[in-house]
Amino acid sequence: MMFFSALQYLARAGWSSAIRRIAENFTGMVPFLAIALIPIILNILSDHSIYEWSHHDASTDVILQKKAAYLNPMAFAIRMGVYVLFWFGMYRFVIGNSLKQDSTGSDITPTRKNWKRAAPLVLVYALSITFASFDLLMSLEPHWFSTIWGVYTFAGHFVGAIAIVTIMTVVLYNNGHLRQYITGEHFHDLGKLMFAFSVFWAYIAFSQYFIIWYANLPEETIYFANRTSHGWEYFGFALVLMHFVVPFMVLLRQDVKRKGNVLIAAAIIILISHYIDLTWIIMPAVGHHILDTHSVVFGWQELTGWMFFGGIFLLFAVRDYKKRSAVAFNDPLIHEATEYTT
């Protein structure tokens, strides 16, 4: 969500000034991400860590020894701390200046600060989210690697963020809160963004699979071998269908992208498919390394865990919507949003 907001400042986009605050109001969890790191760090230090490289017997693995300078508990904790500190700083700067603009009248200094700093912030954020995906997700399979892993995970996360913004925009519009700012063109553009990044995710996912399949190297193919057998192949089929085929077919037509209910349906499908994607990434590795099984590992813990963190995410969002305006009404480009046509 912060990336979406910073990206709009980078482009000095006028059309999105009416919906940018919707994304910003979903960033309330950022200051508390350090708390979320605690169970991850404790898990790494335990005897039953989901990260194979943190086990005591990793010292007998030649490949893991070669990666030990990077994959060790201390280095992991330091890197995660750096990521969280940067995300918190970006939150304070970008979101803070956006909120300050609401009360500064004709003085657009807060917005100018975001315009000037958006480019380096977007660049560093891209690097941080890439390395965070290496540490949190790719290192679950420490013998395996992918050079486009960061792009793959970014594509999934970003289209999921756009889906959340789309749902909230349509809900607020249907309840009469944004009608003076939002037009059918905003719906159309949100639909185009979901369509574009669903296709982009599919392109990156297929590129990753095709390169590994064509090279046929055992240290690379093991990732997909574990995810195309023992029941996990059905998750893969669902992923292709729900993360690409359905959004592509639903959002292809121009008129459909202006229908709020259709956009909500497409966004929900994208969010469900993103959850399937994360499950497909994480659980085969956990099952193999911790439970010593290649079969599908999916139970009530996975569902309740999603509900728990999803509930916290929504609680912070509700809190921020009560405290803040749903629109950056004093943004210097807000007039472009209200007059927006294509």
Short mmCIF file of the C-alpha atoms (twelve columns), coordinates in Angstrom:
data_MODEL
# 
_entry.id   MODEL 
# 
loop_
_atom_site.group_PDB 
_atom_site.id 
_atom_site.type_symbol 
_atom_site.label_atom_id 
_atom_site.label_alt_id 
_atom_site.label_comp_id 
_atom_site.label_asym_id 
_atom_site.label_seq_id 
_atom_site.Cartn_x 
_atom_site.Cartn_y 
_atom_site.Cartn_z 
_atom_site.pdbx_PDB_model_num 
ATOM 1   C CA . MET A 1   0.000   0.000   0.000   1 
ATOM 2   C CA . MET A 2   2.881   2.390   0.749   1 
ATOM 3   C CA . PHE A 3   4.409   1.493   -2.595  1 
ATOM 4   C CA . PHE A 4   1.134   2.301   -4.353  1 
ATOM 5   C CA . SER A 5   1.006   5.708   -2.659  1 
ATOM 6   C CA . ALA A 6   4.672   6.491   -3.343  1 
ATOM 7   C CA . LEU A 7   4.237   5.425   -6.956  1 
ATOM 8   C CA . GLN A 8   1.432   7.946   -7.418  1 
ATOM 9   C CA . TYR A 9   3.660   10.696  -6.031  1 
ATOM 10  C CA . LEU A 10  6.500   9.589   -8.295  1 
ATOM 11  C CA . ALA A 11  4.265   9.870   -11.357 1 
ATOM 12  C CA . ARG A 12  2.531   12.996  -9.986  1 
ATOM 13  C CA . ALA A 13  -0.671  11.247  -10.972 1 
ATOM 14  C CA . GLY A 14  -3.767  13.386  -10.729 1 
ATOM 15  C CA . TRP A 15  -6.415  10.748  -11.422 1 
ATOM 16  C CA . SER A 16  -5.387  8.672   -8.395  1 
ATOM 17  C CA . SER A 17  -5.408  11.526  -5.877  1 
ATOM 18  C CA . ALA A 18  -9.039  10.588  -5.162  1 
ATOM 19  C CA . ILE A 19  -8.195  6.978   -4.268  1 
ATOM 20  C CA . ARG A 20  -4.627  7.254   -2.948  1 
ATOM 21  C CA . ARG A 21  -5.819  7.849   0.628   1 
ATOM 22  C CA . ILE A 22  -7.766  4.588   0.467   1 
ATOM 23  C CA . ALA A 23  -4.469  2.739   0.066   1 
ATOM 24  C CA . GLU A 24  -2.800  4.873   2.744   1 
ATOM 25  C CA . ASN A 25  -5.512  4.008   5.249   1 
ATOM 26  C CA . PHE A 26  -4.480  0.351   4.969   1 
ATOM 27  C CA . THR A 27  -0.923  1.003   6.176   1 
ATOM 28  C CA . GLY A 28  -1.753  1.087   9.889   1 
ATOM 29  C CA . MET A 29  0.079   -2.169  10.625  1 
ATOM 30  C CA . VAL A 30  3.446   -0.878  9.394   1 
ATOM 31  C CA . PRO A 31  4.534   0.647   12.746  1 
ATOM 32  C CA . PHE A 32  3.871   -2.705  14.427  1 
ATOM 33  C CA . LEU A 33  5.744   -4.962  11.999  1 
ATOM 34  C CA . ALA A 34  8.589   -5.352  14.497  1 
ATOM 35  C CA . ILE A 35  6.168   -7.221  16.773  1 
ATOM 36  C CA . ALA A 36  5.358   -9.616  13.923  1 
ATOM 37  C CA . LEU A 37  9.078   -10.396 13.643  1 
ATOM 38  C CA . ILE A 38  9.249   -11.789 17.176  1 
ATOM 39  C CA . PRO A 39  7.610   -15.195 16.474  1 
ATOM 40  C CA . ILE A 40  9.690   -15.550 13.289  1 
ATOM 41  C CA . ILE A 41  12.950  -14.932 15.157  1 
ATOM 42  C CA . LEU A 42  11.877  -17.251 17.988  1 
ATOM 43  C CA . ASN A 43  11.063  -19.955 15.445  1 
ATOM 44  C CA . ILE A 44  14.516  -19.653 13.876  1 
ATOM 45  C CA . LEU A 45  16.140  -20.030 17.291  1 
ATOM 46  C CA . SER A 46  14.050  -23.092 18.162  1 
ATOM 47  C CA . ASP A 47  14.931  -26.737 17.535  1 
ATOM 48  C CA . HIS A 48  12.011  -27.148 15.121  1 
ATOM 49  C CA . SER A 49  12.492  -24.131 12.883  1 
ATOM 50  C CA . ILE A 50  10.763  -24.096 9.505   1 
ATOM 51  C CA . TYR A 51  14.037  -22.770 8.072   1 
ATOM 52  C CA . GLU A 52  16.344  -25.695 7.325   1 
ATOM 53  C CA . TRP A 53  19.452  -23.495 7.291   1 
ATOM 54  C CA . SER A 54  18.962  -22.687 11.007  1 
ATOM 55  C CA . HIS A 55  19.068  -26.347 12.094  1 
ATOM 56  C CA . HIS A 56  22.089  -27.666 13.976  1 
ATOM 57  C CA . ASP A 57  22.827  -30.268 11.312  1 
ATOM 58  C CA . ALA A 58  23.125  -27.543 8.648   1 
ATOM 59  C CA . SER A 59  26.841  -27.485 9.446   1 
ATOM 60  C CA . THR A 60  27.168  -30.883 7.759   1 
ATOM 61  C CA . ASP A 61  25.542  -29.676 4.530   1 
ATOM 62  C CA . VAL A 62  28.145  -28.479 2.027   1 
ATOM 63  C CA . ILE A 63  25.752  -26.180 0.140   1 
ATOM 64  C CA . LEU A 64  24.360  -24.601 3.291   1 
ATOM 65  C CA . GLN A 65  27.872  -24.044 4.581   1 
ATOM 66  C CA . LYS A 66  28.665  -22.058 1.433   1 
ATOM 67  C CA . LYS A 67  25.630  -19.860 2.185   1 
ATOM 68  C CA . ALA A 68  26.211  -19.646 5.939   1 
ATOM 69  C CA . ALA A 69  27.569  -16.088 5.806   1 
ATOM 70  C CA . TYR A 70  24.166  -14.942 4.560   1 
ATOM 71  C CA . LEU A 71  21.833  -17.600 5.948   1 
ATOM 72  C CA . ASN A 72  22.420  -17.503 9.688   1 
ATOM 73  C CA . PRO A 73  20.127  -16.351 12.517  1 
ATOM 74  C CA . MET A 74  22.081  -13.207 13.391  1 
ATOM 75  C CA . ALA A 75  22.361  -11.961 9.799   1 
ATOM 76  C CA . PHE A 76  18.693  -12.791 9.214   1 
ATOM 77  C CA . ALA A 77  17.581  -10.818 12.280  1 
ATOM 78  C CA . ILE A 78  19.736  -7.820  11.321  1 
ATOM 79  C CA . ARG A 79  18.406  -7.745  7.771   1 
ATOM 80  C CA . MET A 80  14.800  -8.029  8.902   1 
ATOM 81  C CA . GLY A 81  15.392  -5.212  11.360  1 
ATOM 82  C CA . VAL A 82  16.793  -3.030  8.566   1 
ATOM 83  C CA . TYR A 83  13.791  -3.772  6.335   1 
ATOM 84  C CA . VAL A 84  11.304  -2.928  9.072   1 
ATOM 85  C CA . LEU A 85  13.124  0.275   10.002  1 
ATOM 86  C CA . PHE A 86  13.106  1.411   6.377   1 
ATOM 87  C CA . TRP A 87  9.415   0.557   5.944   1 
ATOM 88  C CA . PHE A 88  8.596   2.452   9.129   1 
ATOM 89  C CA . GLY A 89  10.621  5.458   7.945   1 
ATOM 90  C CA . MET A 90  8.906   5.370   4.560   1 
ATOM 91  C CA . TYR A 91  5.539   5.159   6.299   1 
ATOM 92  C CA . ARG A 92  6.307   8.159   8.500   1 
ATOM 93  C CA . PHE A 93  7.531   10.211  5.548   1 
ATOM 94  C CA . VAL A 94  5.115   9.397   2.720   1 
ATOM 95  C CA . ILE A 95  1.939   8.820   4.705   1 
ATOM 96  C CA . GLY A 96  2.852   11.523  7.205   1 
ATOM 97  C CA . ASN A 97  3.275   14.164  4.494   1 
ATOM 98  C CA . SER A 98  0.068   13.062  2.809   1 
ATOM 99  C CA . LEU A 99  -1.849  13.572  6.058   1 
ATOM 100 C CA . LYS A 100 -0.132  16.895  6.765   1 
ATOM 101 C CA . GLN A 101 -1.358  18.182  3.409   1 
ATOM 102 C CA . ASP A 102 -4.934  17.945  4.695   1 
ATOM 103 C CA . SER A 103 -4.327  20.758  7.170   1 
ATOM 104 C CA . THR A 104 -1.876  23.056  5.371   1 
ATOM 105 C CA . GLY A 105 -4.354  24.934  3.202   1 
ATOM 106 C CA . SER A 106 -2.744  26.310  0.047   1 
ATOM 107 C CA . ASP A 107 0.781   25.391  1.195   1 
ATOM 108 C CA . ILE A 108 1.752   22.267  -0.764  1 
ATOM 109 C CA . THR A 109 5.155   21.771  0.911   1 
ATOM 110 C CA . PRO A 110 4.269   18.276  2.256   1 
ATOM 111 C CA . THR A 111 3.245   17.123  -1.211  1 
ATOM 112 C CA . ARG A 112 6.380   18.631  -2.764  1 
ATOM 113 C CA . LYS A 113 8.497   16.650  -0.285  1 
ATOM 114 C CA . ASN A 114 6.819   13.444  -1.414  1 
ATOM 115 C CA . TRP A 115 7.287   14.368  -5.063  1 
ATOM 116 C CA . LYS A 116 11.017  14.932  -4.518  1 
ATOM 117 C CA . ARG A 117 11.678  11.825  -2.422  1 
ATOM 118 C CA . ALA A 118 9.359   9.358   -4.153  1 
ATOM 119 C CA . ALA A 119 11.949  8.096   -6.666  1 
ATOM 120 C CA . PRO A 120 14.642  6.972   -4.172  1 
ATOM 121 C CA . LEU A 121 11.987  5.634   -1.794  1 
ATOM 122 C CA . VAL A 122 10.399  3.508   -4.529  1 
ATOM 123 C CA . LEU A 123 13.830  2.197   -5.563  1 
ATOM 124 C CA . VAL A 124 14.917  1.277   -2.035  1 
ATOM 125 C CA . TYR A 125 11.501  -0.213  -1.300  1 
ATOM 126 C CA . ALA A 126 11.837  -2.446  -4.361  1 
ATOM 127 C CA . LEU A 127 15.230  -3.645  -3.119  1 
ATOM 128 C CA . SER A 128 13.956  -4.186  0.429   1 
ATOM 129 C CA . ILE A 129 10.916  -6.190  -0.650  1 
ATOM 130 C CA . THR A 130 13.119  -8.261  -2.969  1 
ATOM 131 C CA . PHE A 131 15.591  -9.223  -0.262  1 
ATOM 132 C CA . ALA A 132 12.787  -9.725  2.263   1 
ATOM 133 C CA . SER A 133 11.230  -12.241 -0.140  1 
ATOM 134 C CA . PHE A 134 14.617  -13.989 -0.382  1 
ATOM 135 C CA . ASP A 135 14.894  -14.197 3.400   1 
ATOM 136 C CA . LEU A 136 11.317  -15.033 4.352   1 
ATOM 137 C CA . LEU A 137 10.204  -17.212 1.431   1 
ATOM 138 C CA . MET A 138 12.992  -18.390 -0.855  1 
ATOM 139 C CA . SER A 139 15.217  -19.440 2.051   1 
ATOM 140 C CA . LEU A 140 12.556  -21.984 3.051   1 
ATOM 141 C CA . GLU A 141 14.163  -24.019 0.241   1 
ATOM 142 C CA . PRO A 142 17.820  -23.075 0.875   1 
ATOM 143 C CA . HIS A 143 19.224  -25.425 -1.764  1 
ATOM 144 C CA . TRP A 144 17.048  -23.802 -4.429  1 
ATOM 145 C CA . PHE A 145 17.187  -20.334 -5.949  1 
ATOM 146 C CA . SER A 146 15.505  -18.188 -8.581  1 
ATOM 147 C CA . THR A 147 16.941  -14.989 -10.021 1 
ATOM 148 C CA . ILE A 148 13.479  -13.500 -10.628 1 
ATOM 149 C CA . TRP A 149 12.007  -14.477 -7.279  1 
ATOM 150 C CA . GLY A 150 11.763  -10.890 -6.055  1 
ATOM 151 C CA . VAL A 151 9.824   -9.814  -9.145  1 
ATOM 152 C CA . TYR A 152 7.515   -12.827 -8.829  1 
ATOM 153 C CA . THR A 153 6.599   -12.119 -5.212  1 
ATOM 154 C CA . PHE A 154 6.281   -8.379  -5.855  1 
ATOM 155 C CA . ALA A 155 3.829   -8.986  -8.708  1 
ATOM 156 C CA . GLY A 156 1.621   -11.127 -6.468  1 
ATOM 157 C CA . HIS A 157 1.714   -8.712  -3.540  1 
ATOM 158 C CA . PHE A 158 1.066   -5.636  -5.673  1 
ATOM 159 C CA . VAL A 159 -1.918  -7.043  -7.550  1 
ATOM 160 C CA . GLY A 160 -3.307  -8.122  -4.165  1 
ATOM 161 C CA . ALA A 161 -2.903  -4.560  -2.872  1 
ATOM 162 C CA . ILE A 162 -4.682  -3.177  -5.937  1 
ATOM 163 C CA . ALA A 163 -7.502  -5.671  -5.350  1 
ATOM 164 C CA . ILE A 164 -7.966  -4.421  -1.770  1 
ATOM 165 C CA . VAL A 165 -7.985  -0.784  -2.923  1 
ATOM 166 C CA . THR A 166 -10.531 -1.683  -5.609  1 
ATOM 167 C CA . ILE A 167 -12.886 -3.395  -3.159  1 
ATOM 168 C CA . MET A 168 -12.747 -0.480  -0.723  1 
ATOM 169 C CA . THR A 169 -13.198 2.103   -3.479  1 
ATOM 170 C CA . VAL A 170 -16.317 0.397   -4.814  1 
ATOM 171 C CA . VAL A 171 -17.762 -0.130  -1.317  1 
ATOM 172 C CA . LEU A 172 -17.249 3.520   -0.356  1 
ATOM 173 C CA . TYR A 173 -18.666 4.695   -3.679  1 
ATOM 174 C CA . ASN A 174 -21.742 2.482   -3.363  1 
ATOM 175 C CA . ASN A 175 -22.357 3.943   0.096   1 
ATOM 176 C CA . GLY A 176 -22.229 7.490   -1.253  1 
ATOM 177 C CA . HIS A 177 -18.920 8.556   0.319   1 
ATOM 178 C CA . LEU A 178 -16.857 9.255   -2.809  1 
ATOM 179 C CA . ARG A 179 -19.377 10.184  -5.474  1 
ATOM 180 C CA . GLN A 180 -18.103 13.767  -5.744  1 
ATOM 181 C CA . TYR A 181 -14.553 12.508  -6.396  1 
ATOM 182 C CA . ILE A 182 -14.852 9.141   -8.157  1 
ATOM 183 C CA . THR A 183 -16.041 8.599   -11.721 1 
ATOM 184 C CA . GLY A 184 -16.496 5.527   -13.874 1 
ATOM 185 C CA . GLU A 185 -13.026 6.189   -15.256 1 
ATOM 186 C CA . HIS A 186 -11.506 5.463   -11.843 1 
ATOM 187 C CA . PHE A 187 -13.250 2.081   -11.817 1 
ATOM 188 C CA . HIS A 188 -11.981 1.494   -15.334 1 
ATOM 189 C CA . ASP A 189 -8.388  2.300   -14.367 1 
ATOM 190 C CA . LEU A 190 -8.490  0.102   -11.265 1 
ATOM 191 C CA . GLY A 191 -9.794  -2.712  -13.454 1 
ATOM 192 C CA . LYS A 192 -6.968  -2.100  -15.909 1 
ATOM 193 C CA . LEU A 193 -4.403  -2.223  -13.115 1 
ATOM 194 C CA . MET A 194 -5.767  -5.531  -11.804 1 
ATOM 195 C CA . PHE A 195 -5.838  -6.907  -15.340 1 
ATOM 196 C CA . ALA A 196 -2.314  -5.700  -16.155 1 
ATOM 197 C CA . PHE A 197 -0.650  -7.004  -13.016 1 
ATOM 198 C CA . SER A 198 -2.497  -10.332 -13.163 1 
ATOM 199 C CA . VAL A 199 -1.027  -10.770 -16.640 1 
ATOM 200 C CA . PHE A 200 2.364   -9.546  -15.398 1 
ATOM 201 C CA . TRP A 201 2.294   -12.076 -12.541 1 
ATOM 202 C CA . ALA A 202 1.430   -14.851 -15.007 1 
ATOM 203 C CA . TYR A 203 4.256   -13.765 -17.316 1 
ATOM 204 C CA . ILE A 204 6.837   -13.836 -14.510 1 
ATOM 205 C CA . ALA A 205 5.483   -17.117 -13.097 1 
ATOM 206 C CA . PHE A 206 5.621   -18.800 -16.500 1 
ATOM 207 C CA . SER A 207 9.086   -17.382 -17.223 1 
ATOM 208 C CA . GLN A 208 10.381  -18.791 -13.945 1 
ATOM 209 C CA . TYR A 209 8.834   -22.194 -14.632 1 
ATOM 210 C CA . PHE A 210 9.898   -22.327 -18.290 1 
ATOM 211 C CA . ILE A 211 13.551  -21.432 -17.623 1 
ATOM 212 C CA . ILE A 212 13.835  -24.028 -14.849 1 
ATOM 213 C CA . TRP A 213 12.048  -26.674 -16.943 1 
ATOM 214 C CA . TYR A 214 14.250  -26.007 -19.991 1 
ATOM 215 C CA . ALA A 215 17.534  -26.038 -18.040 1 
ATOM 216 C CA . ASN A 216 16.463  -29.235 -16.226 1 
ATOM 217 C CA . LEU A 217 19.022  -28.885 -13.437 1 
ATOM 218 C CA . PRO A 218 18.233  -31.053 -10.382 1 
ATOM 219 C CA . GLU A 219 18.999  -28.271 -7.887  1 
ATOM 220 C CA . GLU A 220 16.396  -26.081 -9.624  1 
ATOM 221 C CA . THR A 221 13.706  -28.556 -10.681 1 
ATOM 222 C CA . ILE A 222 13.263  -29.818 -7.118  1 
ATOM 223 C CA . TYR A 223 11.145  -26.749 -6.311  1 
ATOM 224 C CA . PHE A 224 8.482   -27.556 -8.893  1 
ATOM 225 C CA . ALA A 225 8.846   -31.316 -8.436  1 
ATOM 226 C CA . ASN A 226 7.688   -30.907 -4.833  1 
ATOM 227 C CA . ARG A 227 4.763   -28.725 -5.954  1 
ATOM 228 C CA . THR A 228 3.440   -30.778 -8.850  1 
ATOM 229 C CA . SER A 229 2.900   -34.049 -6.990  1 
ATOM 230 C CA . HIS A 230 1.299   -35.525 -3.851  1 
ATOM 231 C CA . GLY A 231 -1.778  -33.297 -4.161  1 
ATOM 232 C CA . TRP A 232 0.039   -29.973 -4.499  1 
ATOM 233 C CA . GLU A 233 -0.549  -30.016 -8.260  1 
ATOM 234 C CA . TYR A 234 -4.198  -29.122 -7.611  1 
ATOM 235 C CA . PHE A 235 -3.074  -25.947 -5.881  1 
ATOM 236 C CA . GLY A 236 -0.979  -25.189 -8.952  1 
ATOM 237 C CA . PHE A 237 -3.951  -25.721 -11.272 1 
ATOM 238 C CA . ALA A 238 -6.123  -23.498 -9.068  1 
ATOM 239 C CA . LEU A 239 -3.400  -20.869 -9.112  1 
ATOM 240 C CA . VAL A 240 -3.229  -20.752 -12.907 1 
ATOM 241 C CA . LEU A 241 -7.008  -20.640 -13.178 1 
ATOM 242 C CA . MET A 242 -7.762  -18.073 -10.471 1 
ATOM 243 C CA . HIS A 243 -4.659  -15.890 -10.614 1 
ATOM 244 C CA . PHE A 244 -4.604  -15.540 -14.392 1 
ATOM 245 C CA . VAL A 245 -7.319  -17.171 -16.506 1 
ATOM 246 C CA . VAL A 246 -10.391 -15.915 -14.614 1 
ATOM 247 C CA . PRO A 247 -9.148  -12.321 -14.059 1 
ATOM 248 C CA . PHE A 248 -7.996  -12.194 -17.691 1 
ATOM 249 C CA . MET A 249 -11.347 -13.337 -19.063 1 
ATOM 250 C CA . VAL A 250 -13.455 -11.244 -16.669 1 
ATOM 251 C CA . LEU A 251 -11.505 -7.987  -16.986 1 
ATOM 252 C CA . LEU A 252 -10.730 -8.135  -20.697 1 
ATOM 253 C CA . ARG A 253 -13.791 -6.173  -21.854 1 
ATOM 254 C CA . GLN A 254 -13.787 -2.409  -21.432 1 
ATOM 255 C CA . ASP A 255 -17.391 -2.043  -20.256 1 
ATOM 256 C CA . VAL A 256 -16.986 -4.707  -17.565 1 
ATOM 257 C CA . LYS A 257 -14.211 -2.732  -15.886 1 
ATOM 258 C CA . ARG A 258 -16.710 0.039   -15.131 1 
ATOM 259 C CA . LYS A 259 -19.068 -2.245  -13.183 1 
ATOM 260 C CA . GLY A 260 -18.391 -2.098  -9.461  1 
ATOM 261 C CA . ASN A 261 -19.826 -5.502  -8.553  1 
ATOM 262 C CA . VAL A 262 -17.767 -7.216  -11.252 1 
ATOM 263 C CA . LEU A 263 -14.624 -5.468  -10.013 1 
ATOM 264 C CA . ILE A 264 -15.318 -6.656  -6.462  1 
ATOM 265 C CA . ALA A 265 -15.800 -10.243 -7.665  1 
ATOM 266 C CA . ALA A 266 -12.563 -10.128 -9.664  1 
ATOM 267 C CA . ALA A 267 -10.695 -8.581  -6.724  1 
ATOM 268 C CA . ILE A 268 -11.921 -11.277 -4.318  1 
ATOM 269 C CA . ILE A 269 -10.809 -14.000 -6.741  1 
ATOM 270 C CA . ILE A 270 -7.382  -12.355 -6.997  1 
ATOM 271 C CA . LEU A 271 -7.039  -12.170 -3.199  1 
ATOM 272 C CA . ILE A 272 -8.021  -15.830 -2.784  1 
ATOM 273 C CA . SER A 273 -5.549  -16.819 -5.487  1 
ATOM 274 C CA . HIS A 274 -2.809  -14.798 -3.778  1 
ATOM 275 C CA . TYR A 275 -3.450  -16.769 -0.592  1 
ATOM 276 C CA . ILE A 276 -3.242  -19.993 -2.615  1 
ATOM 277 C CA . ASP A 277 0.033   -18.752 -4.095  1 
ATOM 278 C CA . LEU A 278 1.568   -18.136 -0.666  1 
ATOM 279 C CA . THR A 279 0.312   -21.517 0.538   1 
ATOM 280 C CA . TRP A 280 1.840   -23.192 -2.526  1 
ATOM 281 C CA . ILE A 281 5.154   -21.455 -1.811  1 
ATOM 282 C CA . ILE A 282 5.362   -22.085 1.926   1 
ATOM 283 C CA . MET A 283 3.582   -25.282 2.910   1 
ATOM 284 C CA . PRO A 284 5.389   -27.853 0.696   1 
ATOM 285 C CA . ALA A 285 8.690   -26.651 2.178   1 
ATOM 286 C CA . VAL A 286 7.328   -26.783 5.727   1 
ATOM 287 C CA . GLY A 287 5.853   -30.239 5.172   1 
ATOM 288 C CA . HIS A 288 9.059   -31.619 3.704   1 
ATOM 289 C CA . HIS A 289 11.574  -30.131 6.139   1 
ATOM 290 C CA . ILE A 290 9.577   -30.161 9.380   1 
ATOM 291 C CA . LEU A 291 6.913   -32.858 9.080   1 
ATOM 292 C CA . ASP A 292 8.928   -35.126 6.779   1 
ATOM 293 C CA . THR A 293 6.090   -35.495 4.296   1 
ATOM 294 C CA . HIS A 294 5.512   -34.485 0.682   1 
ATOM 295 C CA . SER A 295 1.731   -34.728 1.001   1 
ATOM 296 C CA . VAL A 296 -0.583  -31.733 1.267   1 
ATOM 297 C CA . VAL A 297 -0.239  -30.012 4.634   1 
ATOM 298 C CA . PHE A 298 -3.241  -27.757 5.064   1 
ATOM 299 C CA . GLY A 299 -5.547  -27.575 8.051   1 
ATOM 300 C CA . TRP A 300 -7.410  -25.345 10.451  1 
ATOM 301 C CA . GLN A 301 -4.184  -23.643 11.550  1 
ATOM 302 C CA . GLU A 302 -3.645  -22.198 8.077   1 
ATOM 303 C CA . LEU A 303 -7.201  -20.874 7.865   1 
ATOM 304 C CA . THR A 304 -7.321  -19.458 11.392  1 
ATOM 305 C CA . GLY A 305 -3.871  -17.904 10.961  1 
ATOM 306 C CA . TRP A 306 -5.094  -16.085 7.862   1 
ATOM 307 C CA . MET A 307 -8.241  -14.980 9.692   1 
ATOM 308 C CA . PHE A 308 -6.227  -13.753 12.688  1 
ATOM 309 C CA . PHE A 309 -3.797  -11.574 10.736  1 
ATOM 310 C CA . GLY A 310 -6.487  -10.514 8.278   1 
ATOM 311 C CA . GLY A 311 -8.628  -9.421  11.211  1 
ATOM 312 C CA . ILE A 312 -5.790  -7.375  12.708  1 
ATOM 313 C CA . PHE A 313 -5.169  -5.787  9.300   1 
ATOM 314 C CA . LEU A 314 -8.836  -4.803  9.051   1 
ATOM 315 C CA . LEU A 315 -8.943  -3.494  12.630  1 
ATOM 316 C CA . PHE A 316 -6.083  -1.103  11.908  1 
ATOM 317 C CA . ALA A 317 -7.774  -0.060  8.663   1 
ATOM 318 C CA . VAL A 318 -11.077 0.635   10.443  1 
ATOM 319 C CA . ARG A 319 -9.224  2.647   13.085  1 
ATOM 320 C CA . ASP A 320 -7.533  4.785   10.441  1 
ATOM 321 C CA . TYR A 321 -10.731 5.295   8.453   1 
ATOM 322 C CA . LYS A 322 -12.377 6.629   11.601  1 
ATOM 323 C CA . LYS A 323 -9.495  9.053   12.242  1 
ATOM 324 C CA . ARG A 324 -8.783  10.186  8.679   1 
ATOM 325 C CA . SER A 325 -10.623 11.360  5.619   1 
ATOM 326 C CA . ALA A 326 -11.167 8.751   2.910   1 
ATOM 327 C CA . VAL A 327 -9.976  11.303  0.332   1 
ATOM 328 C CA . ALA A 328 -6.909  13.556  0.242   1 
ATOM 329 C CA . PHE A 329 -9.255  16.508  -0.279  1 
ATOM 330 C CA . ASN A 330 -6.476  19.134  -0.060  1 
ATOM 331 C CA . ASP A 331 -4.162  17.447  -2.548  1 
ATOM 332 C CA . PRO A 332 -3.019  19.996  -5.166  1 
ATOM 333 C CA . LEU A 333 -4.049  17.596  -7.942  1 
ATOM 334 C CA . ILE A 334 -7.469  16.628  -6.583  1 
ATOM 335 C CA . HIS A 335 -9.203  18.724  -9.249  1 
ATOM 336 C CA . GLU A 336 -7.733  16.424  -11.896 1 
ATOM 337 C CA . ALA A 337 -9.439  13.468  -10.236 1 
ATOM 338 C CA . THR A 338 -12.857 15.111  -10.120 1 
ATOM 339 C CA . GLU A 339 -12.589 16.108  -13.792 1 
ATOM 340 C CA . TYR A 340 -11.011 12.831  -14.851 1 
ATOM 341 C CA . THR A 341 -12.066 11.359  -18.192 1 
ATOM 342 C CA . THR A 342 -10.216 9.188   -20.682 1 
# 
